[in-house]
PDB file of C-alpha atoms in Angstrom:
ATOM      1  CA  LEU A  21     167.091 106.284 164.026  1.00 88.00           C
ATOM      2  CA  VAL A  22     170.540 108.473 164.601  1.00 93.00           C
ATOM      3  CA  VAL A  23     173.896 107.240 165.407  1.00 91.00           C
ATOM      4  CA  PRO A  24     176.620 109.611 165.443  1.00 90.00           C
ATOM      5  CA  GLY A  25     179.333 106.717 165.162  1.00 94.00           C
ATOM      6  CA  SER A  26     178.927 103.418 163.560  1.00 96.00           C
ATOM      7  CA  MET A  27     175.691 101.217 163.597  1.00 97.00           C
ATOM      8  CA  SER A  28     175.985  97.234 162.458  1.00 97.00           C
ATOM      9  CA  VAL A  29     172.997  94.939 161.547  1.00 98.00           C
ATOM     10  CA  ALA A  30     174.321  91.742 162.636  1.00 98.00           C
ATOM     11  CA  ALA A  31     173.448  88.639 160.154  1.00 98.00           C
ATOM     12  CA  GLY A  32     170.500  87.026 161.273  1.00 97.00           C
ATOM     13  CA  THR A  33     169.108  89.772 162.554  1.00 97.00           C
ATOM     14  CA  THR A  34     165.767  91.466 161.334  1.00 97.00           C
ATOM     15  CA  ILE A  35     164.656  95.012 162.129  1.00 98.00           C
ATOM     16  CA  SER A  36     161.010  94.840 161.073  1.00 98.00           C
ATOM     17  CA  GLY A  37     158.459  97.243 160.039  1.00 98.00           C
ATOM     18  CA  ASN A  38     156.020  94.824 158.371  1.00 98.00           C
ATOM     19  CA  GLY A  39     152.614  95.484 158.588  1.00 97.00           C
ATOM     20  CA  LEU A  40     152.910  98.223 161.025  1.00 98.00           C
ATOM     21  CA  GLY A  41     152.113 101.568 158.572  1.00 98.00           C
ATOM     22  CA  PHE A  42     148.492 102.306 157.894  1.00 98.00           C
ATOM     23  CA  PRO A  43     145.521  99.579 158.848  1.00 96.00           C
ATOM     24  CA  SER A  44     143.370  99.019 156.523  1.00 95.00           C
ATOM     25  CA  ARG A  45     141.391 101.447 154.347  1.00 94.00           C
ATOM     26  CA  THR A  46     143.427 103.982 155.653  1.00 97.00           C
ATOM     27  CA  GLY A  47     146.503 105.882 154.395  1.00 98.00           C
ATOM     28  CA  PRO A  48     146.839 108.158 151.011  1.00 98.00           C
ATOM     29  CA  GLY A  49     146.745 104.768 148.873  1.00 98.00           C
ATOM     30  CA  ALA A  50     144.494 103.218 150.782  1.00 97.00           C
ATOM     31  CA  GLY A  51     142.373 100.105 148.631  1.00 94.00           C
ATOM     32  CA  PRO A  52     138.955 100.718 147.985  1.00 92.00           C
ATOM     33  CA  THR A  53     136.485  97.463 149.619  1.00 89.00           C
ATOM     34  CA  GLY A  54     135.422  94.777 147.318  1.00 85.00           C
ATOM     35  CA  THR A  55     133.066  92.439 147.032  1.00 80.00           C
ATOM     36  CA  TYR A  56     134.996  88.878 148.316  1.00 77.00           C
ATOM     37  CA  GLY A  57     138.044  90.472 147.044  1.00 82.00           C
ATOM     38  CA  GLY A  58     139.246  94.006 148.559  1.00 88.00           C
ATOM     39  CA  THR A  59     141.981  95.822 146.573  1.00 93.00           C
ATOM     40  CA  GLY A  60     145.288  96.463 147.071  1.00 95.00           C
ATOM     41  CA  ALA A  61     146.926  99.494 148.551  1.00 97.00           C
ATOM     42  CA  GLY A  62     149.325 101.816 146.558  1.00 98.00           C
ATOM     43  CA  HIS A  63     152.420 103.840 147.591  1.00 98.00           C
ATOM     44  CA  SER A  64     155.262 103.620 144.660  1.00 98.00           C
ATOM     45  CA  GLY A  65     152.819 102.101 142.375  1.00 96.00           C
ATOM     46  CA  GLU A  66     149.026 101.480 142.009  1.00 96.00           C
ATOM     47  CA  GLY A  67     147.460  98.806 144.194  1.00 96.00           C
ATOM     48  CA  GLY A  68     146.497  95.875 142.562  1.00 92.00           C
ATOM     49  CA  ARG A  69     142.943  95.773 141.412  1.00 90.00           C
ATOM     50  CA  SER A  70     140.147  92.819 142.626  1.00 87.00           C
ATOM     51  CA  THR A  71     137.641  90.789 140.965  1.00 79.00           C
ATOM     52  CA  SER A  72     135.283  92.653 142.155  1.00 74.00           C
ATOM     53  CA  PHE A  73     136.665  96.496 141.991  1.00 70.00           C
ATOM     54  CA  GLY A  74     138.389  98.035 139.013  1.00 70.00           C
ATOM     55  CA  GLN A  75     140.743 100.028 140.727  1.00 87.00           C
ATOM     56  CA  GLY A  76     143.490  99.504 143.349  1.00 93.00           C
ATOM     57  CA  GLY A  77     145.195 102.380 145.305  1.00 96.00           C
ATOM     58  CA  VAL A  78     146.902 105.036 144.137  1.00 97.00           C
ATOM     59  CA  ALA A  79     150.147 105.960 143.863  1.00 98.00           C
ATOM     60  CA  TYR A  80     151.649 108.707 146.473  1.00 98.00           C
ATOM     61  CA  GLY A  81     155.090 109.707 148.226  1.00 97.00           C
ATOM     62  CA  ASN A  82     158.842 111.276 147.543  1.00 98.00           C
ATOM     63  CA  THR A  83     161.235 109.368 145.701  1.00 98.00           C
ATOM     64  CA  LEU A  84     164.256 111.134 146.629  1.00 98.00           C
ATOM     65  CA  ARG A  85     163.300 111.373 150.555  1.00 98.00           C
ATOM     66  CA  PRO A  86     160.889 108.507 151.230  1.00 98.00           C
ATOM     67  CA  ALA A  87     159.590 108.844 154.444  1.00 98.00           C
ATOM     68  CA  SER A  88     156.039 107.730 154.137  1.00 98.00           C
ATOM     69  CA  LEU A  89     153.932 105.044 155.833  1.00 98.00           C
ATOM     70  CA  GLY A  90     152.497 101.975 153.382  1.00 98.00           C
ATOM     71  CA  SER A  91     148.707 102.326 152.916  1.00 98.00           C
ATOM     72  CA  GLY A  92     146.005  99.362 154.218  1.00 98.00           C
ATOM     73  CA  GLY A  93     144.644  96.819 151.772  1.00 96.00           C
ATOM     74  CA  GLY A  94     140.450  97.351 151.144  1.00 94.00           C
ATOM     75  CA  ASN A  95     138.028  95.414 153.246  1.00 92.00           C
ATOM     76  CA  ALA A  96     136.314  92.369 151.709  1.00 87.00           C
ATOM     77  CA  VAL A  97     132.476  92.332 152.243  1.00 84.00           C
ATOM     78  CA  GLY A  98     129.808  90.060 151.734  1.00 74.00           C
ATOM     79  CA  SER A  99     125.923  89.144 152.868  1.00 66.00           C
ATOM     80  CA  ASP A 100     125.360  85.180 152.845  1.00 62.00           C
ATOM     81  CA  CYS A 101     124.055  83.888 155.660  1.00 55.00           C
ATOM     82  CA  TYR A 102     125.185  86.845 157.471  1.00 54.00           C
ATOM     83  CA  SER A 103     126.860  90.497 156.754  1.00 64.00           C
ATOM     84  CA  TRP A 104     130.481  90.486 157.429  1.00 71.00           C
ATOM     85  CA  ASN A 105     133.413  93.383 156.606  1.00 80.00           C
ATOM     86  CA  TYR A 106     136.768  91.986 157.312  1.00 85.00           C
ATOM     87  CA  PRO A 107     139.855  94.124 157.215  1.00 90.00           C
ATOM     88  CA  GLY A 108     142.289  94.675 154.503  1.00 92.00           C
ATOM     89  CA  GLY A 109     146.027  93.760 155.212  1.00 95.00           C
ATOM     90  CA  ALA A 110     148.192  96.784 157.401  1.00 97.00           C
ATOM     91  CA  GLY A 111     151.035  98.663 155.353  1.00 98.00           C
ATOM     92  CA  GLY A 112     154.488  98.737 156.166  1.00 98.00           C
ATOM     93  CA  ALA A 113     156.572 101.454 158.422  1.00 98.00           C
ATOM     94  CA  ALA A 114     158.629 103.823 157.597  1.00 98.00           C
ATOM     95  CA  LEU A 115     162.476 103.800 158.974  1.00 98.00           C
ATOM     96  CA  ARG A 116     164.826 106.571 158.617  1.00 98.00           C
ATOM     97  CA  ILE A 117     168.742 105.960 159.609  1.00 98.00           C
ATOM     98  CA  LEU A 118     171.180 108.553 160.162  1.00 98.00           C
ATOM     99  CA  ALA A 119     174.894 107.265 160.971  1.00 97.00           C
ATOM    100  CA  GLY A 120     178.036 107.839 160.675  1.00 97.00           C
ATOM    101  CA  ALA A 121     178.377 104.393 159.218  1.00 98.00           C
ATOM    102  CA  LEU A 122     176.166 101.376 158.709  1.00 98.00           C
ATOM    103  CA  GLN A 123     177.247  97.789 158.253  1.00 98.00           C
ATOM    104  CA  LEU A 124     174.305  95.912 156.895  1.00 98.00           C
ATOM    105  CA  LEU A 125     174.758  92.408 157.364  1.00 98.00           C
ATOM    106  CA  GLY A 126     170.809  91.481 158.372  1.00 98.00           C
ATOM    107  CA  THR A 127     167.650  92.624 157.137  1.00 98.00           C
ATOM    108  CA  VAL A 128     165.714  95.883 157.393  1.00 98.00           C
ATOM    109  CA  SER A 129     162.162  95.276 156.390  1.00 98.00           C
ATOM    110  CA  MET A 130     159.039  97.580 156.147  1.00 98.00           C
ATOM    111  CA  ASN A 131     156.956  95.152 153.866  1.00 98.00           C
ATOM    112  CA  GLY A 132     153.235  95.537 153.493  1.00 98.00           C
ATOM    113  CA  ALA A 133     150.880  92.793 154.817  1.00 96.00           C
ATOM    114  CA  THR A 134     148.767  90.558 153.013  1.00 92.00           C
ATOM    115  CA  GLY A 135     145.212  90.242 154.020  1.00 85.00           C
ATOM    116  CA  GLY A 136     145.000  86.087 153.447  1.00 74.00           C
ATOM    117  CA  SER A 137     142.649  84.349 152.863  1.00 69.00           C
ATOM    118  CA  ILE A 138     139.474  83.519 155.297  1.00 72.00           C
ATOM    119  CA  SER A 139     136.776  81.122 155.570  1.00 68.00           C
ATOM    120  CA  VAL A 140     133.099  81.835 155.983  1.00 64.00           C
ATOM    121  CA  SER A 141     132.060  78.497 157.168  1.00 61.00           C
ATOM    122  CA  CYS A 142     128.301  79.112 157.156  1.00 59.00           C
ATOM    123  CA  ALA A 143     128.367  80.274 153.407  1.00 56.00           C
ATOM    124  CA  ASN A 144     130.937  77.796 152.020  1.00 59.00           C
ATOM    125  CA  SER A 145     133.091  80.440 150.957  1.00 66.00           C
ATOM    126  CA  TYR A 146     136.602  81.961 151.199  1.00 72.00           C
ATOM    127  CA  ILE A 147     136.851  85.597 151.232  1.00 79.00           C
ATOM    128  CA  ALA A 148     140.289  87.996 150.644  1.00 83.00           C
ATOM    129  CA  PRO A 149     141.208  91.365 151.960  1.00 89.00           C
ATOM    130  CA  GLY A 150     143.073  93.533 149.905  1.00 92.00           C
ATOM    131  CA  ALA A 151     146.908  93.753 150.745  1.00 95.00           C
ATOM    132  CA  GLY A 152     148.669  96.497 152.071  1.00 97.00           C
ATOM    133  CA  SER A 153     151.772  98.578 150.411  1.00 98.00           C
ATOM    134  CA  GLY A 154     155.195  98.181 151.399  1.00 98.00           C
ATOM    135  CA  GLY A 155     156.676 101.423 153.390  1.00 98.00           C
ATOM    136  CA  SER A 156     159.696 103.242 153.604  1.00 98.00           C
ATOM    137  CA  ILE A 157     163.494 103.172 154.205  1.00 98.00           C
ATOM    138  CA  TRP A 158     165.504 106.538 154.282  1.00 98.00           C
ATOM    139  CA  ILE A 159     169.396 105.954 154.777  1.00 98.00           C
ATOM    140  CA  ASP A 160     171.820 108.434 154.878  1.00 98.00           C
ATOM    141  CA  VAL A 161     175.320 107.496 156.484  1.00 98.00           C
ATOM    142  CA  GLY A 162     179.047 108.382 155.492  1.00 98.00           C
ATOM    143  CA  SER A 163     180.444 104.641 154.838  1.00 98.00           C
ATOM    144  CA  PHE A 164     177.641 101.897 153.453  1.00 98.00           C
ATOM    145  CA  SER A 165     179.192  98.096 153.902  1.00 98.00           C
ATOM    146  CA  GLY A 166     177.681  94.759 153.781  1.00 98.00           C
ATOM    147  CA  THR A 167     175.640  91.654 152.537  1.00 98.00           C
ATOM    148  CA  GLY A 168     171.999  92.241 153.907  1.00 98.00           C
ATOM    149  CA  THR A 169     169.129  93.063 152.402  1.00 98.00           C
ATOM    150  CA  LEU A 170     166.776  96.305 152.468  1.00 98.00           C
ATOM    151  CA  SER A 171     162.928  95.530 151.942  1.00 98.00           C
ATOM    152  CA  VAL A 172     159.571  97.383 151.335  1.00 98.00           C
ATOM    153  CA  MET A 173     157.852  95.029 149.329  1.00 98.00           C
ATOM    154  CA  GLY A 174     153.986  94.809 149.096  1.00 97.00           C
ATOM    155  CA  GLY A 175     151.399  92.746 150.589  1.00 95.00           C
ATOM    156  CA  ASP A 176     150.784  89.270 148.274  1.00 91.00           C
ATOM    157  CA  GLY A 177     147.129  88.876 146.923  1.00 86.00           C
ATOM    158  CA  ALA A 178     145.147  85.844 148.268  1.00 80.00           C
ATOM    159  CA  ARG A 179     142.131  83.787 146.734  1.00 74.00           C
ATOM    160  CA  ALA A 180     138.936  83.865 147.729  1.00 69.00           C
ATOM    161  CA  TYR A 181     135.650  81.818 146.519  1.00 63.00           C
ATOM    162  CA  GLN A 182     132.190  82.364 146.691  1.00 61.00           C
ATOM    163  CA  ARG A 183     130.780  78.834 146.883  1.00 57.00           C
ATOM    164  CA  THR A 184     132.438  77.690 143.560  1.00 64.00           C
ATOM    165  CA  THR A 185     133.295  81.039 141.733  1.00 67.00           C
ATOM    166  CA  PRO A 186     136.761  82.665 142.376  1.00 69.00           C
ATOM    167  CA  TYR A 187     137.475  85.993 143.530  1.00 72.00           C
ATOM    168  CA  LEU A 188     141.199  87.461 144.221  1.00 80.00           C
ATOM    169  CA  ALA A 189     142.227  89.836 145.841  1.00 86.00           C
ATOM    170  CA  GLY A 190     144.488  93.020 144.980  1.00 91.00           C
ATOM    171  CA  ALA A 191     148.284  92.637 146.092  1.00 93.00           C
ATOM    172  CA  GLY A 192     149.888  95.698 147.411  1.00 96.00           C
ATOM    173  CA  SER A 193     152.534  98.067 145.942  1.00 98.00           C
ATOM    174  CA  ALA A 194     156.016  98.157 146.727  1.00 98.00           C
ATOM    175  CA  GLY A 195     157.496 101.034 148.979  1.00 98.00           C
ATOM    176  CA  ARG A 196     160.182 103.478 148.195  1.00 98.00           C
ATOM    177  CA  MET A 197     163.541 103.414 149.753  1.00 98.00           C
ATOM    178  CA  ALA A 198     166.419 105.698 149.445  1.00 98.00           C
ATOM    179  CA  VAL A 199     170.595 105.236 150.493  1.00 98.00           C
ATOM    180  CA  TYR A 200     173.007 108.192 150.445  1.00 98.00           C
ATOM    181  CA  TYR A 201     176.346 107.809 151.443  1.00 98.00           C
ATOM    182  CA  ASN A 202     180.068 108.950 150.657  1.00 98.00           C
ATOM    183  CA  THR A 203     181.506 105.597 150.334  1.00 98.00           C
ATOM    184  CA  SER A 204     179.956 102.222 149.349  1.00 98.00           C
ATOM    185  CA  THR A 205     180.812  98.513 149.352  1.00 98.00           C
ATOM    186  CA  PHE A 206     177.872  97.262 149.898  1.00 98.00           C
ATOM    187  CA  SER A 207     176.828  94.036 148.238  1.00 98.00           C
ATOM    188  CA  GLY A 208     173.612  93.045 149.475  1.00 98.00           C
ATOM    189  CA  ALA A 209     169.834  93.215 147.936  1.00 98.00           C
ATOM    190  CA  PHE A 210     167.470  95.656 147.396  1.00 98.00           C
ATOM    191  CA  LYS A 211     164.129  94.297 147.341  1.00 98.00           C
ATOM    192  CA  ALA A 212     161.044  97.049 145.930  1.00 97.00           C
ATOM    193  CA  SER A 213     158.834  94.812 144.357  1.00 96.00           C
ATOM    194  CA  GLY A 214     155.048  95.013 144.354  1.00 95.00           C
ATOM    195  CA  GLY A 215     153.074  91.920 145.934  1.00 93.00           C
ATOM    196  CA  MET A 216     152.237  88.838 143.695  1.00 87.00           C
ATOM    197  CA  GLN A 217     148.801  87.577 142.991  1.00 77.00           C
ATOM    198  CA  VAL A 218     147.232  84.018 142.317  1.00 63.00           C
ATOM    199  CA  ILE A 219     146.968  82.442 139.211  1.00 56.00           C
ATOM    200  CA  ASP A 220     143.552  81.613 138.889  1.00 53.00           C
ATOM    201  CA  ASP A 221     140.283  81.839 136.746  1.00 49.00           C
ATOM    202  CA  GLY A 222     138.974  84.826 138.754  1.00 48.00           C
ATOM    203  CA  PHE A 223     140.871  88.424 137.869  1.00 52.00           C
ATOM    204  CA  GLY A 224     143.163  89.714 140.434  1.00 57.00           C
ATOM    205  CA  GLU A 225     146.194  92.144 140.271  1.00 74.00           C
ATOM    206  CA  GLY A 226     149.671  92.635 141.232  1.00 86.00           C
ATOM    207  CA  GLY A 227     151.025  95.587 143.053  1.00 93.00           C
ATOM    208  CA  GLY A 228     152.840  98.217 141.603  1.00 94.00           C
ATOM    209  CA  HIS A 229     156.593  98.416 141.581  1.00 96.00           C
ATOM    210  CA  GLY A 230     158.856 100.041 143.962  1.00 97.00           C
ATOM    211  CA  THR A 231     161.429 102.788 143.656  1.00 98.00           C
ATOM    212  CA  VAL A 232     165.511 102.326 145.120  1.00 98.00           C
ATOM    213  CA  TYR A 233     167.410 105.852 144.946  1.00 98.00           C
ATOM    214  CA  LEU A 234     171.205 105.668 145.262  1.00 98.00           C
ATOM    215  CA  HIS A 235     173.540 108.961 145.714  1.00 98.00           C
ATOM    216  CA  ASN A 236     176.894 109.258 146.297  1.00 98.00           C
ATOM    217  CA  LYS A 237     177.192 112.304 148.251  1.00 98.00           C
ATOM    218  CA  GLN A 238     180.873 113.341 147.023  1.00 96.00           C
ATOM    219  CA  SER A 239     181.016 112.593 143.343  1.00 97.00           C
ATOM    220  CA  GLY A 240     177.120 113.453 143.044  1.00 96.00           C
ATOM    221  CA  TRP A 241     176.932 109.861 141.127  1.00 97.00           C
ATOM    222  CA  ASN A 242     172.986 108.892 141.167  1.00 97.00           C
ATOM    223  CA  GLN A 243     170.799 105.778 140.198  1.00 97.00           C
ATOM    224  CA  LEU A 244     167.114 105.431 140.107  1.00 97.00           C
ATOM    225  CA  LEU A 245     166.272 101.795 140.088  1.00 95.00           C
ATOM    226  CA  VAL A 246     162.318 100.767 139.199  1.00 92.00           C
ATOM    227  CA  ASN A 247     162.182  97.281 141.168  1.00 77.00           C
TER     228      ASN A 247
END
């Protein structure tokens, strides 16, 4: 998105690419398929493991120039009274903004989607596909101001049951964001945390942390936050 002059995202307004990245089981950090519980997708960090599969999706992408889509979570499969295969949550989209000035009062969100918890009625079970990873936000502006929110969070993991046995899906890793500016009075929020996992007696894992890179183009000052 190229804006030669000034750009404003008003309070109460959301630019959303949530779940618009790679679909289930695709992308560089795609989550592997698991029985009853799929694994989370990776991006900035690794995706969360599920009860039935010991490895989530791998990390990838560029910290300083984030431009990658989030990856899709792993499918959940099984065969009680019939065979089924439910897709994982999609990853977040990628957005680059080039502008003379950016006032951010609303929200720019490129989050991964949860896989959800799905009822398999004939088997008295619930299954949980893996969650998608957060996408990317790359901002390059003259001045940066506002009190809004930038978000590349991973999708949350969900709970599943095979009759009474608990299974948990893996959560998605957060994505990456970078903000380059000449001057900044921005006092809003940077959200780049991995998806959360429910607490249960089944094993499931939260997603890896995201990165937030801030760079003052005039002074050369920079800061890397791992959220």
